[in-house]
CSV table of C-alpha atoms in Angstrom, one decimal:
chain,number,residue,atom,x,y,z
A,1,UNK,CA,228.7,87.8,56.5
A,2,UNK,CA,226.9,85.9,59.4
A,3,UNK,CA,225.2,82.8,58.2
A,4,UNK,CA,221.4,82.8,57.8
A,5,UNK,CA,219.4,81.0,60.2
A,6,UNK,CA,215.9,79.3,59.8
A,7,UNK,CA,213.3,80.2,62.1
A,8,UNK,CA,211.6,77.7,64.8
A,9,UNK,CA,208.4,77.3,63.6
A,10,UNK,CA,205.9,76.8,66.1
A,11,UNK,CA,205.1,72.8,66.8
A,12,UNK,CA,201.3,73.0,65.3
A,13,UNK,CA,202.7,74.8,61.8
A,14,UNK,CA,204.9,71.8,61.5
A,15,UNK,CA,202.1,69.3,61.6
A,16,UNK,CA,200.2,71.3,59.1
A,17,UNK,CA,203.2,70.8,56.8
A,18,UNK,CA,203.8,67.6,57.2
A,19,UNK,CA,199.9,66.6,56.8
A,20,UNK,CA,199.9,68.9,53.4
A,21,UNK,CA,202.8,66.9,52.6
A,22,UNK,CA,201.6,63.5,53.0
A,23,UNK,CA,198.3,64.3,51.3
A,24,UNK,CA,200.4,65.4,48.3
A,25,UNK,CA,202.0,62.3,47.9
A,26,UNK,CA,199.1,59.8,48.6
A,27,UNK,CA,197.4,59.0,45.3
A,28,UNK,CA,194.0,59.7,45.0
A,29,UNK,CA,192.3,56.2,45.2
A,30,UNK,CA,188.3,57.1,43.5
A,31,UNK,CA,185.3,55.2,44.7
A,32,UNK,CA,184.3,52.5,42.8
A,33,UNK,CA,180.7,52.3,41.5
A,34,UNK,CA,179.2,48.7,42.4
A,35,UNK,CA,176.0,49.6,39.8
A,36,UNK,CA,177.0,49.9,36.2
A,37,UNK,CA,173.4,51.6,34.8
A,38,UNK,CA,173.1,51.3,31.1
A,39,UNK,CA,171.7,54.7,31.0
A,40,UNK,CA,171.6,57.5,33.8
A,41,UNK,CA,169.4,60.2,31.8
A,42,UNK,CA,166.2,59.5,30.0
A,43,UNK,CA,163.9,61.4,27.9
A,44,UNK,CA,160.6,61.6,26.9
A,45,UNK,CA,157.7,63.6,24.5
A,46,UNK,CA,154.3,62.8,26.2
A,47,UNK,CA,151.3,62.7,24.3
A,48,UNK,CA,148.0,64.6,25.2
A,49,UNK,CA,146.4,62.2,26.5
A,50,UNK,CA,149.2,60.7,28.7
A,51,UNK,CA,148.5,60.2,32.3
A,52,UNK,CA,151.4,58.4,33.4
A,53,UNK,CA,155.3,58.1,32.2
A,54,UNK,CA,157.2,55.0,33.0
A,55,UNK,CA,160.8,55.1,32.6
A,56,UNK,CA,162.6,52.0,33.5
A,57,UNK,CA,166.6,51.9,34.2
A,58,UNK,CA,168.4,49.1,33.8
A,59,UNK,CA,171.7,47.9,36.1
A,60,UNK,CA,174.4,45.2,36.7
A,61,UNK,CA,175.8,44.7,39.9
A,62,UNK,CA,179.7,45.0,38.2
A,63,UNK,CA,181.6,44.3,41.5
A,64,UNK,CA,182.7,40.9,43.0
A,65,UNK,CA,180.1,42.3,46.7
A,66,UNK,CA,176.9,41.5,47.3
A,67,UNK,CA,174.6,45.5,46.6
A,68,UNK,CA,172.2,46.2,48.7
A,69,UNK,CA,169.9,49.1,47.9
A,70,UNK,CA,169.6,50.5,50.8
A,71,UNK,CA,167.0,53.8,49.5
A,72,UNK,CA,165.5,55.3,46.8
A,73,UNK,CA,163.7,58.7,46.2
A,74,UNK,CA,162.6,61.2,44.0
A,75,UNK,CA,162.8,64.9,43.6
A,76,UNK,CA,158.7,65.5,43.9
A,77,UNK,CA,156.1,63.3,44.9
A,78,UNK,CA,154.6,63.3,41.3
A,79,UNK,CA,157.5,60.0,40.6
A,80,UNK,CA,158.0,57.1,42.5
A,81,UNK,CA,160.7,54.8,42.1
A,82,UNK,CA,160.4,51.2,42.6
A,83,UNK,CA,162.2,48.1,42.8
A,84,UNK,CA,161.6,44.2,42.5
A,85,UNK,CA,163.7,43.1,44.9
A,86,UNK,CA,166.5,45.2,46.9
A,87,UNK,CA,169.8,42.7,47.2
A,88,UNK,CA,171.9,41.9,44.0
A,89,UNK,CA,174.7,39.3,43.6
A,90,UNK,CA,177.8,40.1,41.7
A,91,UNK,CA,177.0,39.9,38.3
A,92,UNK,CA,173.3,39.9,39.1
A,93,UNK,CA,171.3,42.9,36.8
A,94,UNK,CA,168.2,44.2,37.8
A,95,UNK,CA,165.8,47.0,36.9
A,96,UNK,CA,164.4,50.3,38.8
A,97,UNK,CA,160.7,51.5,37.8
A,98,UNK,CA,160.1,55.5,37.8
A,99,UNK,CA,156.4,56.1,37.5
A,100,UNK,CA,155.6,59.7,36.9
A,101,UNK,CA,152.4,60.8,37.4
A,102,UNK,CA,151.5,64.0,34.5
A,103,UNK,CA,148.2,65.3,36.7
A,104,UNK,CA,147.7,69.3,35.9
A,105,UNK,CA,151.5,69.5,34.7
A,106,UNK,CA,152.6,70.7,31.4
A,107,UNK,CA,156.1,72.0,29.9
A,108,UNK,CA,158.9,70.7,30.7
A,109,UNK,CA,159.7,68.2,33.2
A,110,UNK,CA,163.4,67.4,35.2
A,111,UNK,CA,162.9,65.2,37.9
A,112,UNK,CA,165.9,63.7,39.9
A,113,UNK,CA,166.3,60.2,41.1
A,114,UNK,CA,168.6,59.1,44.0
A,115,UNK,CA,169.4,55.4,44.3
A,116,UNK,CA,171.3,54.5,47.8
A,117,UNK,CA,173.4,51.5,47.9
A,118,UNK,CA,175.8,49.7,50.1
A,119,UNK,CA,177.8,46.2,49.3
A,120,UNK,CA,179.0,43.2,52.0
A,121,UNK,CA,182.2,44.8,52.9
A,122,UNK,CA,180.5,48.4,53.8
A,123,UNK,CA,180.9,51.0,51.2
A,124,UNK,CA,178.4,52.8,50.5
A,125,UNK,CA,177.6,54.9,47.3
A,126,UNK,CA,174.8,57.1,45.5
A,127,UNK,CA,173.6,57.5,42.1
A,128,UNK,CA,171.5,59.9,40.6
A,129,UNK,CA,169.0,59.4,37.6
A,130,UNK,CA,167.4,62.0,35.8
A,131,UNK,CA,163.9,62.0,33.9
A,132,UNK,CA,163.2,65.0,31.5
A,133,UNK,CA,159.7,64.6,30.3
A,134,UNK,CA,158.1,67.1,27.6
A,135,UNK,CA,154.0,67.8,28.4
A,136,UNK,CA,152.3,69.5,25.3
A,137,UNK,CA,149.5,71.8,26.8
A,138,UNK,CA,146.1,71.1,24.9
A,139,UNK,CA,144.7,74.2,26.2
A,140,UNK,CA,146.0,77.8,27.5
A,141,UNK,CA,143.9,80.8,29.2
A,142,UNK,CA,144.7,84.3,29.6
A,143,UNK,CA,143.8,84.5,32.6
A,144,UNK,CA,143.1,81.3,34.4
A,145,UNK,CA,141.3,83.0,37.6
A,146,UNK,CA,139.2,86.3,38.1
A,147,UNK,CA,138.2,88.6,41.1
A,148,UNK,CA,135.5,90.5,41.9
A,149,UNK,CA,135.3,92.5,45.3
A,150,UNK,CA,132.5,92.1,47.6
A,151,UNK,CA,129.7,94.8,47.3
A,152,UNK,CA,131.6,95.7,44.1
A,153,UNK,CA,129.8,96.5,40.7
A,154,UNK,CA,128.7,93.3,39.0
A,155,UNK,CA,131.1,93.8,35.7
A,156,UNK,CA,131.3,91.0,33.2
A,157,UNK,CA,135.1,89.9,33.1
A,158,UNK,CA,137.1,87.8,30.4
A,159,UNK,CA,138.9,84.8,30.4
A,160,UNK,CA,140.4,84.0,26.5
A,161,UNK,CA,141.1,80.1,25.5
A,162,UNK,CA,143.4,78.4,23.2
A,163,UNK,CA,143.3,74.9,22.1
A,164,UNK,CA,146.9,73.5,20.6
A,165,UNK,CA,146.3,73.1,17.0
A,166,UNK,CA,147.4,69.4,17.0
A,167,UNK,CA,144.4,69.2,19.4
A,168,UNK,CA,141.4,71.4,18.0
A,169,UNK,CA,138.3,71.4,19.7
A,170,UNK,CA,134.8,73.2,20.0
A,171,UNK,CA,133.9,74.5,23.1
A,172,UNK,CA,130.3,73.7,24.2
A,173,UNK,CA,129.8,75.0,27.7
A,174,UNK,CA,130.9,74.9,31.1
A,175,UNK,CA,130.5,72.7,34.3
A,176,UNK,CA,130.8,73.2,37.5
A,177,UNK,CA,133.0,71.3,39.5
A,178,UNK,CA,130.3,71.2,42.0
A,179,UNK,CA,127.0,70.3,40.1
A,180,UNK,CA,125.3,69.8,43.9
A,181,UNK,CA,126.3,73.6,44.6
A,182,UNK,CA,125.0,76.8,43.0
A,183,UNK,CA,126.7,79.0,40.9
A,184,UNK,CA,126.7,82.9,41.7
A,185,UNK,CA,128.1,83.6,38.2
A,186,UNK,CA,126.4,83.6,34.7
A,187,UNK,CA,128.8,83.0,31.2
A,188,UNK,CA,128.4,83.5,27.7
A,189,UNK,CA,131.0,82.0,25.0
A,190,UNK,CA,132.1,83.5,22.3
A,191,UNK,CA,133.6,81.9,19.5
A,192,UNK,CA,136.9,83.6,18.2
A,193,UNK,CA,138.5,81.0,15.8
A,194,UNK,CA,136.2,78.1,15.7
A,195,UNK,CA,138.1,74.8,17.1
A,196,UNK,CA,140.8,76.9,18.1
A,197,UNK,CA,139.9,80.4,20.4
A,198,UNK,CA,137.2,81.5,22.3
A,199,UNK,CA,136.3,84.1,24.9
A,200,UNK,CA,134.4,83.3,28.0
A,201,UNK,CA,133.0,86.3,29.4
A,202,UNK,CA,131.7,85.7,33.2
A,203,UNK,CA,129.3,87.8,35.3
A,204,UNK,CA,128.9,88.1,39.3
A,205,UNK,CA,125.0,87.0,39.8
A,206,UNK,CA,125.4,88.8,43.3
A,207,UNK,CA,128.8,90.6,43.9
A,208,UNK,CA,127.5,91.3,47.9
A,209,UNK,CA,128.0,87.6,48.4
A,210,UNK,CA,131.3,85.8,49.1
A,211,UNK,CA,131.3,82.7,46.8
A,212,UNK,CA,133.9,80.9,44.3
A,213,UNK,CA,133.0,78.2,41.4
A,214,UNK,CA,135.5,75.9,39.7
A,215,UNK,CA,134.5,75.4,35.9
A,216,UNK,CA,136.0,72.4,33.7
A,217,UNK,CA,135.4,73.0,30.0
A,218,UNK,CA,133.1,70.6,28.3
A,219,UNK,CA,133.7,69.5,24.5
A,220,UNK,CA,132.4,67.0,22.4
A,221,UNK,CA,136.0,66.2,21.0
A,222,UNK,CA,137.4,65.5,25.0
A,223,UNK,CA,136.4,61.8,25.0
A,224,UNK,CA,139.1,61.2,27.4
A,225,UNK,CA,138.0,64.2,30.0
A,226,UNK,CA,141.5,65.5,29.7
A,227,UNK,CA,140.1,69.2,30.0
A,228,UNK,CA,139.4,68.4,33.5
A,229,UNK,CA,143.2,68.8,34.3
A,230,UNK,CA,142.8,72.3,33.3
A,231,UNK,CA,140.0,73.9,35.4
A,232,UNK,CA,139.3,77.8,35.2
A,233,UNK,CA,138.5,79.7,38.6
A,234,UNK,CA,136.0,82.9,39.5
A,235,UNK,CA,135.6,84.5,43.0
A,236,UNK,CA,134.1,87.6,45.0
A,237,UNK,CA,136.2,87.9,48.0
């Protein structure tokens, strides 16, 4: 029986092997976070009347470098991180500010947070801070918007509304976004559950004419104009 012989193997397979090999046997060595935050995640139930959410997230600076923090930013423009001061000693704490602004959201909120850092000898590392935010929604309509076509029939068209029941109110009338501009559309209300439901049925004045009016919802019980987050829409097009 002849003896078995080994292959050459081509010059570049051997250095593949031997890299493979050493990476094997290095031990993995894991970044080390310079910011210990004492909390990452944070969670909140808005109220109705709520126009701004501050979260604030604490930190330490838990190595023996000098943190810089080099940039922060935010998933949407609606939160805006903010910092007193950007350079941390060892030991040193400090505190980032999210501000998020509610506007005409509602549901449920995830934003993201990303905190850039770098210490005196170099390294560089990332965090990421989260902000879940719950928005109750006062009022709902089925539909929000309605069309008519130009040189179409002038039909009356229906737009139903629902208050929250935590939140009841009665539903006087409508205003136009626009007091200084004149409405092509006429509306009645009609009360369905009072406090609670109502229709609003709307009417093209001219449906020949190209126009579009924004209506905010006016009740007695809105002291704080918070229906004005929720306007309702009508065009001919």
């Amino acid at each position: 029986m002849k003896p078995t012989q080994t292959p050459n193997r081509p010059a570049s397979t051997m250095r593949l092997i031997l890299g493979i090999s050493l990476a094997l046997a290095t031990p993995f060595i894991a970044l080390a976070e310079n910011l210990n935050w004492t909390t990452q995640e944070q969670h909140f139930q808005a109220d109705f009347d709520d126009t701004e959410i501050i979260a604030n997230y604490a930190f330490t600076n838990t190595s023996q470098e000098t943190v810089e923090i080099i940039e922060t930013s935010a998933t949407c423009g609606c939160t805006v991180p903010t910092l007193e001061k950007q350079s941390y000693a060892p030991g040193e704490s400090g505190e980032l500010k999210a501000v998020f602004t509610v506007g005409s959201r509602q549901g449920k909120q995830r934003k993201a947070i990303t905190v850039a850092t770098k210490d005196s000898a170099g390294a560089e590392t990332t965090y990421e801070l989260k902000l879940d935010i719950d928005i109750p929604v006062p009022v709902t309509f089925k539909p929000r918007v309605r069309f008519w076509k130009v040189s179409g029939e002038a039909t009356t068209q229906e737009i139903e509304v629902t208050f929250h029941e935590q939140m009841p109110m009665s539903l006087a009338k409508l205003a136009n976004k626009d007091p200084d501009e004149p409405t092509n559309f006429d509306y009645q209300i009609e009360t369905l559950a009072d406090g609670l439901k109502y229709k609003i049925k709307l009417t093209p004045k001219k449906p020949d004419k190209k126009s579009r009016t924004t209506y905010y919802l006016v009740s007695e019980q809105d002291e704080k104009n918070i229906l004005r987050r929720y306007p309702i829409y009508a065009y001919v097009r």
